[in-house]
mmCIF file of C-alpha atoms and ligand atoms in Angstrom:
data_model
loop_
_atom_site.group_PDB
_atom_site.id
_atom_site.type_symbol
_atom_site.label_atom_id
_atom_site.label_comp_id
_atom_site.label_asym_id
_atom_site.label_seq_id
_atom_site.Cartn_x
_atom_site.Cartn_y
_atom_site.Cartn_z
ATOM 1 C CA MET A 3 1.130 -1.071 -156.841
ATOM 2 C CA THR A 4 4.180 -3.524 -157.166
ATOM 3 C CA VAL A 5 3.796 -6.587 -158.578
ATOM 4 C CA PRO A 6 7.172 -7.900 -159.836
ATOM 5 C CA ARG A 7 5.842 -10.160 -163.243
ATOM 6 C CA VAL A 8 9.473 -10.747 -164.742
ATOM 7 C CA ILE A 9 12.156 -11.420 -162.232
ATOM 8 C CA PRO A 10 15.448 -10.835 -163.870
ATOM 9 C CA ILE A 11 17.794 -13.495 -163.262
ATOM 10 C CA LEU A 12 20.317 -12.432 -160.338
ATOM 11 C CA ASP A 13 22.901 -14.813 -160.824
ATOM 12 C CA GLN A 14 24.203 -15.592 -164.293
ATOM 13 C CA ARG A 15 25.242 -19.209 -163.120
ATOM 14 C CA VAL A 16 22.137 -20.171 -164.027
ATOM 15 C CA ALA A 17 21.547 -18.784 -167.369
ATOM 16 C CA ALA A 18 25.073 -20.580 -168.037
ATOM 17 C CA PRO A 19 25.233 -23.650 -166.272
ATOM 18 C CA VAL A 20 28.768 -24.492 -164.089
ATOM 19 C CA SER A 21 29.358 -27.258 -166.988
ATOM 20 C CA GLY A 22 30.140 -30.591 -166.100
ATOM 21 C CA HIS A 23 32.183 -29.175 -162.627
ATOM 22 C CA TRP A 24 30.605 -29.193 -159.450
ATOM 23 C CA PRO A 25 31.146 -25.643 -157.069
ATOM 24 C CA SER A 26 34.093 -26.434 -154.808
ATOM 25 C CA ALA A 27 32.328 -26.817 -151.595
ATOM 26 C CA MET A 28 30.412 -29.720 -152.946
ATOM 27 C CA ALA A 29 33.151 -31.789 -153.091
ATOM 28 C CA SER A 30 32.781 -32.579 -149.817
ATOM 29 C CA GLY A 31 29.123 -33.432 -149.098
ATOM 30 C CA LEU A 32 25.833 -31.056 -149.607
ATOM 31 C CA PRO A 33 25.724 -27.463 -150.357
ATOM 32 C CA ARG A 34 25.572 -24.931 -147.496
ATOM 33 C CA ASP A 35 25.100 -21.154 -148.236
ATOM 34 C CA ARG A 36 27.521 -18.259 -147.037
ATOM 35 C CA LEU A 37 26.296 -18.663 -143.619
ATOM 36 C CA ASN A 38 26.808 -22.148 -143.430
ATOM 37 C CA ARG A 39 22.976 -23.385 -143.497
ATOM 38 C CA PRO A 40 22.186 -26.846 -145.509
ATOM 39 C CA LEU A 41 19.119 -27.463 -148.218
ATOM 40 C CA HIS A 42 16.647 -28.992 -146.421
ATOM 41 C CA ASP A 43 13.018 -27.980 -147.633
ATOM 42 C CA LEU A 44 11.755 -27.389 -151.110
ATOM 43 C CA ARG A 45 8.360 -25.312 -151.309
ATOM 44 C CA ILE A 46 6.661 -25.619 -154.242
ATOM 45 C CA SER A 47 3.832 -23.014 -155.584
ATOM 46 C CA VAL A 48 1.632 -24.310 -157.826
ATOM 47 C CA THR A 49 -0.644 -22.270 -158.831
ATOM 48 C CA ASP A 50 -0.534 -18.266 -158.421
ATOM 49 C CA ARG A 51 -4.912 -18.384 -158.390
ATOM 50 C CA CYS A 52 -7.097 -18.553 -155.403
ATOM 51 C CA ASN A 53 -10.773 -19.222 -154.674
ATOM 52 C CA PHE A 54 -9.912 -16.947 -151.571
ATOM 53 C CA ARG A 55 -9.299 -13.176 -151.390
ATOM 54 C CA CYS A 56 -7.920 -13.140 -147.750
ATOM 55 C CA SER A 57 -6.633 -9.747 -147.257
ATOM 56 C CA TYR A 58 -3.433 -10.001 -145.524
ATOM 57 C CA CYS A 59 -2.493 -12.461 -148.859
ATOM 58 C CA MET A 60 -4.722 -11.622 -151.951
ATOM 59 C CA PRO A 61 -6.852 -8.247 -151.342
ATOM 60 C CA LYS A 62 -9.979 -8.696 -153.422
ATOM 61 C CA GLU A 63 -8.780 -4.693 -154.932
ATOM 62 C CA VAL A 64 -5.666 -6.000 -156.650
ATOM 63 C CA PHE A 65 -6.301 -9.569 -157.457
ATOM 64 C CA THR A 66 -9.310 -8.718 -159.342
ATOM 65 C CA LYS A 67 -10.593 -10.509 -162.628
ATOM 66 C CA ASP A 68 -8.720 -8.563 -164.676
ATOM 67 C CA TYR A 69 -5.223 -9.415 -162.895
ATOM 68 C CA PRO A 70 -2.672 -10.605 -165.035
ATOM 69 C CA TYR A 71 -2.134 -14.375 -163.442
ATOM 70 C CA LEU A 72 0.059 -16.424 -165.225
ATOM 71 C CA PRO A 73 -0.927 -17.878 -168.480
ATOM 72 C CA HIS A 74 0.009 -21.540 -168.824
ATOM 73 C CA GLY A 75 2.334 -21.945 -171.240
ATOM 74 C CA ASP A 76 4.274 -20.252 -168.312
ATOM 75 C CA LEU A 77 3.918 -22.825 -165.567
ATOM 76 C CA LEU A 78 6.233 -25.377 -164.738
ATOM 77 C CA THR A 79 4.724 -28.548 -166.011
ATOM 78 C CA PHE A 80 4.579 -31.837 -163.505
ATOM 79 C CA GLU A 81 7.515 -33.373 -165.395
ATOM 80 C CA GLU A 82 9.200 -30.046 -165.382
ATOM 81 C CA ILE A 83 8.387 -30.047 -161.640
ATOM 82 C CA SER A 84 9.550 -33.583 -160.851
ATOM 83 C CA ARG A 85 12.679 -33.506 -162.459
ATOM 84 C CA LEU A 86 13.709 -29.953 -160.511
ATOM 85 C CA ALA A 87 12.596 -32.129 -157.193
ATOM 86 C CA ARG A 88 14.912 -34.652 -158.148
ATOM 87 C CA ALA A 89 17.906 -32.141 -158.668
ATOM 88 C CA PHE A 90 16.797 -30.708 -154.876
ATOM 89 C CA ALA A 91 17.096 -34.317 -153.277
ATOM 90 C CA THR A 92 20.537 -34.918 -154.703
ATOM 91 C CA LEU A 93 21.277 -31.623 -153.354
ATOM 92 C CA GLY A 94 19.747 -32.265 -149.446
ATOM 93 C CA VAL A 95 16.096 -31.473 -149.646
ATOM 94 C CA ARG A 96 14.630 -34.035 -147.388
ATOM 95 C CA LYS A 97 10.871 -32.317 -147.552
ATOM 96 C CA ILE A 98 8.805 -30.962 -150.512
ATOM 97 C CA ARG A 99 5.343 -28.788 -149.429
ATOM 98 C CA LEU A 100 3.220 -27.862 -152.201
ATOM 99 C CA THR A 101 1.412 -24.649 -151.849
ATOM 100 C CA GLY A 102 0.232 -21.563 -154.002
ATOM 101 C CA GLY A 103 -2.221 -20.233 -154.335
ATOM 102 C CA GLU A 104 -4.645 -22.536 -153.584
ATOM 103 C CA PRO A 105 -2.681 -25.984 -154.813
ATOM 104 C CA LEU A 106 -5.512 -27.829 -154.924
ATOM 105 C CA LEU A 107 -6.721 -25.739 -157.474
ATOM 106 C CA ARG A 108 -4.047 -26.750 -160.007
ATOM 107 C CA LYS A 109 -5.561 -29.517 -162.217
ATOM 108 C CA ASN A 110 -5.052 -33.158 -161.731
ATOM 109 C CA ILE A 111 -2.443 -32.444 -158.915
ATOM 110 C CA GLU A 112 -2.749 -35.968 -158.009
ATOM 111 C CA ALA A 113 -0.429 -36.754 -161.031
ATOM 112 C CA LEU A 114 2.407 -34.251 -159.372
ATOM 113 C CA ILE A 115 1.964 -36.138 -156.225
ATOM 114 C CA GLU A 116 2.402 -39.709 -157.447
ATOM 115 C CA GLN A 117 5.634 -37.909 -159.133
ATOM 116 C CA LEU A 118 7.237 -36.148 -156.555
ATOM 117 C CA ALA A 119 6.248 -39.426 -153.976
ATOM 118 C CA ASP A 120 8.442 -41.839 -156.325
ATOM 119 C CA ILE A 121 11.685 -39.561 -155.230
ATOM 120 C CA ARG A 122 14.124 -40.908 -153.149
ATOM 121 C CA ALA A 123 17.144 -39.306 -151.487
ATOM 122 C CA PRO A 124 20.491 -40.208 -152.026
ATOM 123 C CA ASP A 125 20.062 -42.640 -149.107
ATOM 124 C CA GLY A 126 17.085 -43.885 -150.485
ATOM 125 C CA GLN A 127 14.284 -42.861 -148.248
ATOM 126 C CA ALA A 128 11.388 -41.536 -149.662
ATOM 127 C CA LEU A 129 10.867 -37.292 -148.819
ATOM 128 C CA GLU A 130 8.497 -35.925 -146.781
ATOM 129 C CA LEU A 131 5.820 -34.797 -149.008
ATOM 130 C CA THR A 132 2.906 -32.124 -147.879
ATOM 131 C CA LEU A 133 0.683 -29.411 -149.105
ATOM 132 C CA THR A 134 -0.763 -26.327 -146.888
ATOM 133 C CA THR A 135 -4.529 -25.873 -148.172
ATOM 134 C CA ASN A 136 -7.053 -23.494 -147.487
ATOM 135 C CA GLY A 137 -8.943 -26.749 -146.900
ATOM 136 C CA THR A 138 -12.176 -26.023 -149.545
ATOM 137 C CA LEU A 139 -11.741 -29.225 -152.161
ATOM 138 C CA LEU A 140 -10.416 -31.398 -149.350
ATOM 139 C CA THR A 141 -13.814 -33.138 -148.987
ATOM 140 C CA ARG A 142 -13.230 -33.871 -152.667
ATOM 141 C CA LYS A 143 -10.061 -34.600 -152.758
ATOM 142 C CA ALA A 144 -8.602 -35.908 -149.742
ATOM 143 C CA VAL A 145 -9.047 -39.842 -150.557
ATOM 144 C CA SER A 146 -7.249 -39.174 -153.677
ATOM 145 C CA LEU A 147 -4.498 -37.007 -152.688
ATOM 146 C CA LYS A 148 -3.367 -39.873 -150.269
ATOM 147 C CA ALA A 149 -3.714 -42.321 -152.512
ATOM 148 C CA ALA A 150 -1.491 -40.240 -155.020
ATOM 149 C CA GLY A 151 1.291 -40.595 -152.397
ATOM 150 C CA LEU A 152 0.799 -37.012 -149.780
ATOM 151 C CA ARG A 153 1.890 -37.825 -146.481
ATOM 152 C CA ARG A 154 0.238 -34.488 -144.594
ATOM 153 C CA ALA A 155 -1.807 -31.386 -144.919
ATOM 154 C CA THR A 156 -1.490 -28.160 -143.460
ATOM 155 C CA ILE A 157 -5.151 -26.333 -143.476
ATOM 156 C CA SER A 158 -5.485 -22.711 -142.741
ATOM 157 C CA LEU A 159 -8.232 -21.342 -140.980
ATOM 158 C CA ASP A 160 -7.957 -17.839 -139.293
ATOM 159 C CA ALA A 161 -11.243 -18.011 -137.035
ATOM 160 C CA LEU A 162 -14.216 -20.212 -136.109
ATOM 161 C CA ASP A 163 -16.907 -17.508 -136.055
ATOM 162 C CA ASP A 164 -18.897 -17.836 -139.113
ATOM 163 C CA ALA A 165 -19.076 -14.023 -139.720
ATOM 164 C CA VAL A 166 -15.315 -13.174 -139.122
ATOM 165 C CA PHE A 167 -14.275 -16.169 -141.287
ATOM 166 C CA ARG A 168 -16.004 -14.741 -144.291
ATOM 167 C CA ARG A 169 -15.026 -11.156 -143.862
ATOM 168 C CA MET A 170 -11.048 -12.673 -143.828
ATOM 169 C CA ASN A 171 -11.546 -14.656 -146.970
ATOM 170 C CA ASP A 172 -13.303 -12.316 -148.253
ATOM 171 C CA VAL A 173 -15.327 -14.613 -150.952
ATOM 172 C CA ASP A 174 -18.063 -14.899 -148.187
ATOM 173 C CA TYR A 175 -17.385 -18.719 -147.942
ATOM 174 C CA PRO A 176 -18.460 -20.369 -144.703
ATOM 175 C CA VAL A 177 -15.939 -22.045 -141.685
ATOM 176 C CA ALA A 178 -18.326 -25.213 -142.130
ATOM 177 C CA GLY A 179 -16.851 -25.701 -145.593
ATOM 178 C CA VAL A 180 -12.889 -26.215 -144.353
ATOM 179 C CA LEU A 181 -14.110 -27.556 -140.971
ATOM 180 C CA GLU A 182 -15.324 -30.497 -143.055
ATOM 181 C CA GLY A 183 -12.063 -30.946 -144.882
ATOM 182 C CA ILE A 184 -10.528 -31.030 -141.897
ATOM 183 C CA GLU A 185 -12.399 -34.054 -141.331
ATOM 184 C CA ALA A 186 -11.614 -35.426 -144.893
ATOM 185 C CA ALA A 187 -8.429 -34.830 -144.637
ATOM 186 C CA ARG A 188 -8.216 -36.673 -141.082
ATOM 187 C CA ALA A 189 -10.380 -39.701 -142.342
ATOM 188 C CA ALA A 190 -8.032 -40.099 -145.281
ATOM 189 C CA GLY A 191 -5.237 -40.346 -143.373
ATOM 190 C CA LEU A 192 -3.221 -36.866 -143.959
ATOM 191 C CA GLY A 193 -2.483 -36.595 -140.685
ATOM 192 C CA PRO A 194 -1.187 -35.709 -138.066
ATOM 193 C CA LEU A 195 -2.604 -32.430 -139.369
ATOM 194 C CA LYS A 196 -1.734 -28.858 -138.686
ATOM 195 C CA ILE A 197 -4.078 -25.896 -138.790
ATOM 196 C CA ASN A 198 -2.524 -22.337 -139.434
ATOM 197 C CA MET A 199 -4.393 -19.672 -138.392
ATOM 198 C CA VAL A 200 -3.027 -15.886 -139.160
ATOM 199 C CA VAL A 201 -3.383 -13.769 -136.464
ATOM 200 C CA LYS A 202 -3.832 -10.012 -137.264
ATOM 201 C CA ARG A 203 -4.169 -7.757 -134.357
ATOM 202 C CA GLY A 204 -8.228 -6.153 -134.703
ATOM 203 C CA VAL A 205 -8.740 -8.642 -136.945
ATOM 204 C CA ASN A 206 -8.937 -12.049 -135.157
ATOM 205 C CA ASP A 207 -7.171 -11.299 -131.734
ATOM 206 C CA HIS A 208 -10.238 -12.263 -130.120
ATOM 207 C CA GLU A 209 -10.487 -16.076 -132.117
ATOM 208 C CA ILE A 210 -7.562 -16.909 -130.284
ATOM 209 C CA LEU A 211 -9.196 -18.582 -127.457
ATOM 210 C CA PRO A 212 -11.897 -20.518 -129.226
ATOM 211 C CA MET A 213 -9.775 -21.813 -131.696
ATOM 212 C CA ALA A 214 -7.124 -23.018 -129.333
ATOM 213 C CA ARG A 215 -10.178 -24.750 -127.300
ATOM 214 C CA HIS A 216 -11.831 -25.988 -130.368
ATOM 215 C CA PHE A 217 -8.284 -27.620 -131.811
ATOM 216 C CA GLN A 218 -6.808 -29.177 -128.752
ATOM 217 C CA ARG A 219 -10.588 -30.980 -127.918
ATOM 218 C CA GLU A 220 -9.409 -32.023 -131.518
ATOM 219 C CA GLY A 221 -6.440 -33.460 -130.833
ATOM 220 C CA LEU A 222 -5.009 -30.767 -133.587
ATOM 221 C CA THR A 223 -1.837 -28.821 -133.901
ATOM 222 C CA LEU A 224 -2.636 -24.926 -134.091
ATOM 223 C CA ARG A 225 0.208 -22.932 -135.175
ATOM 224 C CA PHE A 226 -0.508 -18.906 -134.373
ATOM 225 C CA ILE A 227 1.327 -16.578 -137.557
ATOM 226 C CA GLU A 228 2.301 -13.479 -137.375
ATOM 227 C CA TYR A 229 0.905 -11.464 -139.977
ATOM 228 C CA MET A 230 4.024 -10.686 -141.920
ATOM 229 C CA ASP A 231 5.068 -7.775 -144.434
ATOM 230 C CA VAL A 232 4.850 -10.246 -147.588
ATOM 231 C CA GLY A 233 4.394 -9.141 -150.876
ATOM 232 C CA ALA A 234 3.623 -5.260 -151.892
ATOM 233 C CA THR A 235 -0.234 -5.284 -151.926
ATOM 234 C CA ASN A 236 -1.391 -6.005 -148.135
ATOM 235 C CA GLY A 237 -0.701 -2.621 -146.708
ATOM 236 C CA TRP A 238 1.116 -4.315 -143.733
ATOM 237 C CA ARG A 239 1.481 -1.954 -140.725
ATOM 238 C CA MET A 240 3.471 -3.061 -137.064
ATOM 239 C CA ASP A 241 0.600 -2.237 -135.290
ATOM 240 C CA GLU A 242 -1.472 -4.991 -136.969
ATOM 241 C CA VAL A 243 0.401 -7.661 -135.968
ATOM 242 C CA LEU A 244 0.266 -9.337 -132.677
ATOM 243 C CA PRO A 245 3.259 -10.709 -131.316
ATOM 244 C CA SER A 246 3.270 -14.376 -130.301
ATOM 245 C CA ALA A 247 4.471 -13.545 -126.846
ATOM 246 C CA GLN A 248 1.103 -12.103 -126.456
ATOM 247 C CA VAL A 249 -0.715 -15.127 -127.921
ATOM 248 C CA LEU A 250 0.804 -17.088 -125.633
ATOM 249 C CA ASP A 251 -0.087 -14.827 -122.501
ATOM 250 C CA CYS A 252 -3.594 -15.391 -123.564
ATOM 251 C CA LEU A 253 -3.317 -18.904 -123.761
ATOM 252 C CA ARG A 254 -1.368 -19.054 -120.163
ATOM 253 C CA GLN A 255 -4.099 -17.361 -118.588
ATOM 254 C CA ALA A 256 -6.903 -19.341 -120.379
ATOM 255 C CA ALA A 257 -4.949 -22.442 -118.248
ATOM 256 C CA ALA A 258 -4.971 -20.354 -115.742
ATOM 257 C CA ASP A 259 -8.944 -20.189 -115.259
ATOM 258 C CA GLY A 260 -9.149 -23.464 -116.356
ATOM 259 C CA LEU A 261 -9.950 -23.357 -119.846
ATOM 260 C CA LEU A 262 -7.389 -24.972 -121.197
ATOM 261 C CA PRO A 263 -4.896 -27.499 -120.033
ATOM 262 C CA ALA A 264 -1.283 -26.100 -119.111
ATOM 263 C CA LEU A 265 1.211 -25.524 -122.036
ATOM 264 C CA ALA A 266 5.103 -26.527 -121.636
ATOM 265 C CA PRO A 267 7.431 -25.978 -124.163
ATOM 266 C CA LEU A 268 8.819 -28.575 -126.542
ATOM 267 C CA GLU A 269 12.249 -29.411 -127.969
ATOM 268 C CA ARG A 270 12.759 -28.332 -131.333
ATOM 269 C CA ALA A 271 12.147 -31.577 -133.617
ATOM 270 C CA ALA A 272 14.344 -30.590 -136.127
ATOM 271 C CA PRO A 273 16.849 -27.679 -137.090
ATOM 272 C CA GLY A 274 14.938 -24.748 -139.157
ATOM 273 C CA GLU A 275 11.911 -25.482 -138.272
ATOM 274 C CA THR A 276 9.629 -22.367 -138.247
ATOM 275 C CA ALA A 277 7.200 -23.474 -134.874
ATOM 276 C CA GLU A 278 8.125 -23.047 -131.647
ATOM 277 C CA ARG A 279 6.477 -25.935 -130.231
ATOM 278 C CA TRP A 280 4.404 -26.223 -126.764
ATOM 279 C CA ALA A 281 2.407 -29.396 -125.780
ATOM 280 C CA TYR A 282 -0.728 -29.652 -123.807
ATOM 281 C CA ALA A 283 0.403 -31.037 -120.160
ATOM 282 C CA ASP A 284 -2.752 -33.812 -120.819
ATOM 283 C CA GLY A 285 -0.925 -34.487 -124.036
ATOM 284 C CA SER A 286 -3.857 -33.723 -125.736
ATOM 285 C CA ALA A 287 -2.486 -31.623 -128.241
ATOM 286 C CA GLU A 288 0.240 -29.208 -129.152
ATOM 287 C CA VAL A 289 0.383 -25.546 -130.304
ATOM 288 C CA GLY A 290 2.979 -24.209 -132.515
ATOM 289 C CA PHE A 291 3.942 -20.032 -133.195
ATOM 290 C CA ILE A 292 5.262 -18.777 -135.990
ATOM 291 C CA SER A 293 6.843 -15.405 -134.709
ATOM 292 C CA SER A 294 8.880 -14.197 -138.194
ATOM 293 C CA VAL A 295 8.403 -10.731 -137.145
ATOM 294 C CA THR A 296 9.246 -10.389 -133.619
ATOM 295 C CA ARG A 297 11.570 -13.740 -133.458
ATOM 296 C CA ALA A 298 13.212 -13.897 -136.675
ATOM 297 C CA PHE A 299 14.709 -17.612 -137.688
ATOM 298 C CA CYS A 300 16.944 -16.588 -140.192
ATOM 299 C CA GLY A 301 19.935 -18.423 -138.592
ATOM 300 C CA ASP A 302 18.818 -21.904 -139.360
ATOM 301 C CA CYS A 303 16.796 -21.318 -142.743
ATOM 302 C CA ASN A 304 17.050 -24.038 -145.085
ATOM 303 C CA ARG A 305 14.221 -23.508 -147.230
ATOM 304 C CA ALA A 306 14.499 -22.744 -151.315
ATOM 305 C CA ARG A 307 10.885 -22.067 -153.148
ATOM 306 C CA LEU A 308 10.320 -22.878 -156.183
ATOM 307 C CA SER A 309 7.823 -19.913 -157.880
ATOM 308 C CA THR A 310 5.069 -21.268 -160.254
ATOM 309 C CA GLU A 311 6.713 -20.168 -163.551
ATOM 310 C CA GLY A 312 10.278 -21.771 -162.166
ATOM 311 C CA GLN A 313 12.116 -18.652 -160.397
ATOM 312 C CA LEU A 314 13.882 -20.250 -157.232
ATOM 313 C CA TYR A 315 13.820 -18.028 -154.653
ATOM 314 C CA LEU A 316 16.537 -18.021 -151.423
ATOM 315 C CA CYS A 317 13.701 -16.320 -148.995
ATOM 316 C CA LEU A 318 9.973 -15.884 -148.501
ATOM 317 C CA PHE A 319 11.167 -11.829 -148.795
ATOM 318 C CA ALA A 320 13.309 -11.834 -152.013
ATOM 319 C CA HIS A 321 12.157 -9.760 -154.729
ATOM 320 C CA GLN A 322 14.440 -11.752 -157.190
ATOM 321 C CA GLY A 323 14.558 -15.558 -158.821
ATOM 322 C CA HIS A 324 17.168 -17.288 -160.644
ATOM 323 C CA ASP A 325 15.354 -18.575 -163.587
ATOM 324 C CA LEU A 326 15.129 -22.446 -163.324
ATOM 325 C CA ARG A 327 12.835 -22.723 -166.159
ATOM 326 C CA GLY A 328 14.965 -21.478 -168.797
ATOM 327 C CA LEU A 329 17.578 -23.321 -168.198
ATOM 328 C CA LEU A 330 15.401 -26.327 -168.028
ATOM 329 C CA ARG A 331 14.170 -25.356 -171.137
ATOM 330 C CA SER A 332 17.568 -24.489 -172.532
ATOM 331 C CA GLY A 333 17.986 -28.205 -172.786
ATOM 332 C CA ALA A 334 20.344 -28.679 -169.502
ATOM 333 C CA ASN A 335 21.617 -31.774 -168.607
ATOM 334 C CA ASP A 336 20.598 -32.836 -165.116
ATOM 335 C CA GLU A 337 24.203 -32.871 -163.655
ATOM 336 C CA GLU A 338 24.012 -28.563 -165.053
ATOM 337 C CA ILE A 339 20.596 -28.290 -163.537
ATOM 338 C CA THR A 340 22.376 -29.766 -159.694
ATOM 339 C CA ALA A 341 25.150 -27.963 -160.251
ATOM 340 C CA ALA A 342 23.418 -24.453 -161.008
ATOM 341 C CA ILE A 343 21.245 -24.776 -157.991
ATOM 342 C CA ALA A 344 24.053 -25.490 -155.708
ATOM 343 C CA GLY A 345 25.890 -22.652 -157.421
ATOM 344 C CA VAL A 346 22.625 -20.648 -156.656
ATOM 345 C CA TRP A 347 22.486 -22.445 -153.247
ATOM 346 C CA GLN A 348 26.084 -21.967 -152.077
ATOM 347 C CA ALA A 349 25.598 -17.643 -152.905
ATOM 348 C CA ARG A 350 23.077 -17.388 -150.621
ATOM 349 C CA ALA A 351 22.814 -15.245 -147.575
ATOM 350 C CA ASP A 352 19.438 -14.150 -146.967
ATOM 351 C CA ARG A 353 18.352 -13.373 -143.345
ATOM 352 C CA TYR A 354 15.600 -10.359 -143.752
ATOM 353 C CA SER A 355 13.678 -11.060 -140.646
ATOM 354 C CA GLU A 356 16.906 -10.879 -138.790
ATOM 355 C CA LEU A 357 17.336 -7.100 -140.781
ATOM 356 C CA ARG A 358 13.789 -6.310 -140.709
ATOM 357 C CA ALA A 359 14.388 -4.685 -137.097
ATOM 358 C CA SER A 360 17.049 -2.596 -138.107
ATOM 359 C CA LEU A 361 15.133 -1.302 -141.238
ATOM 360 C CA PRO A 362 13.563 2.311 -141.225
ATOM 361 C CA ALA A 363 10.114 2.258 -140.732
ATOM 362 C CA GLU A 364 9.379 4.065 -143.838
ATOM 363 C CA SER A 365 11.170 1.069 -145.878
ATOM 364 C CA LEU A 366 8.618 -1.548 -144.872
ATOM 365 C CA GLY A 367 5.774 -3.255 -146.136
ATOM 366 C CA ALA A 368 4.569 -2.034 -149.042
ATOM 367 C CA ALA A 369 7.852 0.372 -150.014
ATOM 368 C CA ARG A 370 9.676 -2.646 -150.453
ATOM 369 C CA PRO A 371 9.531 -4.239 -153.955
ATOM 370 C CA ARG A 372 8.356 -7.592 -153.101
ATOM 371 C CA ILE A 373 7.068 -10.731 -154.405
ATOM 372 C CA GLU A 374 3.250 -12.151 -153.488
ATOM 373 C CA MET A 375 2.895 -15.003 -151.065
ATOM 374 C CA SER A 376 0.268 -16.041 -153.464
ATOM 375 C CA TYR A 377 3.024 -16.222 -155.970
ATOM 376 C CA ILE A 378 5.901 -17.507 -154.506
ATOM 377 C CA GLY A 379 4.175 -19.704 -151.743
ATOM 378 C CA GLY A 380 3.940 -19.247 -148.042
HETATM 379 N N1 SAM B 404 -3.961 -21.209 -150.009
HETATM 380 C C1 SAM B 404 -3.180 -22.053 -148.998
HETATM 381 C C2 SAM B 404 -3.396 -21.636 -147.665
HETATM 382 O O1 SAM B 404 -3.757 -20.412 -147.861
HETATM 383 O O2 SAM B 404 -2.802 -22.451 -146.881
HETATM 384 C C3 SAM B 404 -1.712 -22.139 -149.351
HETATM 385 C C4 SAM B 404 -1.203 -20.857 -149.962
HETATM 386 S S1 SAM B 404 -0.715 -19.511 -148.821
HETATM 387 C C5 SAM B 404 0.327 -18.676 -149.288
HETATM 388 C C6 SAM B 404 0.134 -20.498 -147.418
HETATM 389 C C7 SAM B 404 0.353 -20.106 -145.607
HETATM 390 O O3 SAM B 404 0.646 -18.537 -145.748
HETATM 391 C C8 SAM B 404 -1.151 -20.075 -145.371
HETATM 392 O O4 SAM B 404 -1.216 -20.775 -144.101
HETATM 393 C C9 SAM B 404 -1.510 -18.379 -145.298
HETATM 394 O O5 SAM B 404 -2.551 -17.921 -144.066
HETATM 395 C C10 SAM B 404 -0.047 -17.727 -145.064
HETATM 396 N N2 SAM B 404 0.226 -16.394 -145.354
HETATM 397 C C11 SAM B 404 -0.537 -15.638 -146.174
HETATM 398 N N3 SAM B 404 -0.054 -14.612 -146.176
HETATM 399 C C12 SAM B 404 0.460 -14.084 -144.706
HETATM 400 C C13 SAM B 404 0.493 -13.314 -144.167
HETATM 401 N N4 SAM B 404 0.767 -12.060 -145.249
HETATM 402 N N5 SAM B 404 1.434 -13.696 -143.182
HETATM 403 C C14 SAM B 404 1.569 -14.219 -142.640
HETATM 404 N N6 SAM B 404 0.828 -15.694 -143.087
HETATM 405 C C15 SAM B 404 0.401 -15.585 -144.396
HETATM 406 FE FE1 SF4 B 405 -5.701 -17.894 -150.978
HETATM 407 FE FE2 SF4 B 405 -3.882 -19.203 -148.844
HETATM 408 FE FE3 SF4 B 405 -3.515 -16.739 -150.383
HETATM 409 FE FE4 SF4 B 405 -5.702 -16.949 -148.585
HETATM 410 S S1 SF4 B 405 -3.996 -17.198 -148.084
HETATM 411 S S2 SF4 B 405 -5.674 -15.713 -150.258
HETATM 412 S S3 SF4 B 405 -6.456 -18.867 -149.367
HETATM 413 S S4 SF4 B 405 -3.194 -18.203 -150.890
HETATM 414 FE FE1 SF4 B 406 14.503 -17.249 -144.571
HETATM 415 FE FE2 SF4 B 406 13.743 -15.453 -145.323
HETATM 416 FE FE3 SF4 B 406 12.322 -16.196 -143.805
HETATM 417 FE FE4 SF4 B 406 14.545 -15.656 -143.024
HETATM 418 S S1 SF4 B 406 13.246 -14.421 -143.480
HETATM 419 S S2 SF4 B 406 13.682 -17.356 -142.025
HETATM 420 S S3 SF4 B 406 15.968 -16.319 -144.594
HETATM 421 S S4 SF4 B 406 12.572 -16.919 -145.634
#
């Protein structure tokens, strides 16, 4: 098993920040990477722990009680996260998503949300602040999250059938608990809600239609996510990926059979959007397809990821990060931190999903050293 714990610093500019000078391309505006992609989204993992053991993310056999989760002192504090988020905002970040692990397990997460909600982009706008959760703690927390300044929530749910869902989360958690969480989030005003469903062939593909019908009736956006070869512990195999095109075929057939309204494609709302969006013709709801395996969308990927212990990752499939925590704790000032992040972004050329198809089969899945999704955040 390859579970990298200590990530070497790839780019020494982080350890020895560019002092006092902005990298040259910054002179004319916000940084672009080597593929000319701007920095727009920041995903922040606030914990590497979770109360689920989804087999595609934190398989029970690996993530046991003896698993070396990060000790508390290694985690970025809320003040450190906010300071970094402010630096990212000056470099173009407009959207922050809190993730994990299960982000709602981080103690007093509302305090972090309050700090992040105060951050302004250079034009004075607040950032779009959202969170991805398995929904189990929403009945308790939706109201306080909203009050703290969270704008929206995305909730993961892989099946409506209770037995299938209990097997997939692998801790025997009932589907009713997540449905209650979804209701609590809606009632608290955390909409428009999105529901994420990872589709694994032979495991929950028979749940595609029941899920689509349920969330269409509920008027919520359901997003189908292709099972990805992220991390090195989930035993990923290509034959377990159900391509989004087949999910769409299934929905179209259901529409032809009168089980769902017809679907029409939507224009992309923003560059770098991960999902291809479709809308039901009667305006009741949208569906999305996140097709990282069969239709790579690296070309305009504008997402940076900050791990729980303050490593900056430039790609979900990266296996090395850039040590921002070390930089923060070395006493660097805000200008140095901002310049270092800009420098790392400008050196970025990651596009793993585009390259995947050309990689030999034996180099995919566990054969590649990679960071776990629960550490880097989805
Ligand atoms: N615990 C929270 C949750 O499940 O929503 C947030 C973290 S989770 C890592 C973020 C998202 O990544 C979830 O929607 C999850 O379904 C998705 N995910 C995890 N492992 C995946 C995989 N191997 N392929 C595709 N999506 C995955
Ligand atoms: Fe936990 Fe989310 Fe991973 Fe499932 S997908 S194990 S809920 S972090
Ligand atoms: Fe972005 Fe990496 Fe995913 Fe491509 S593979 S879309 S570069 S995170």
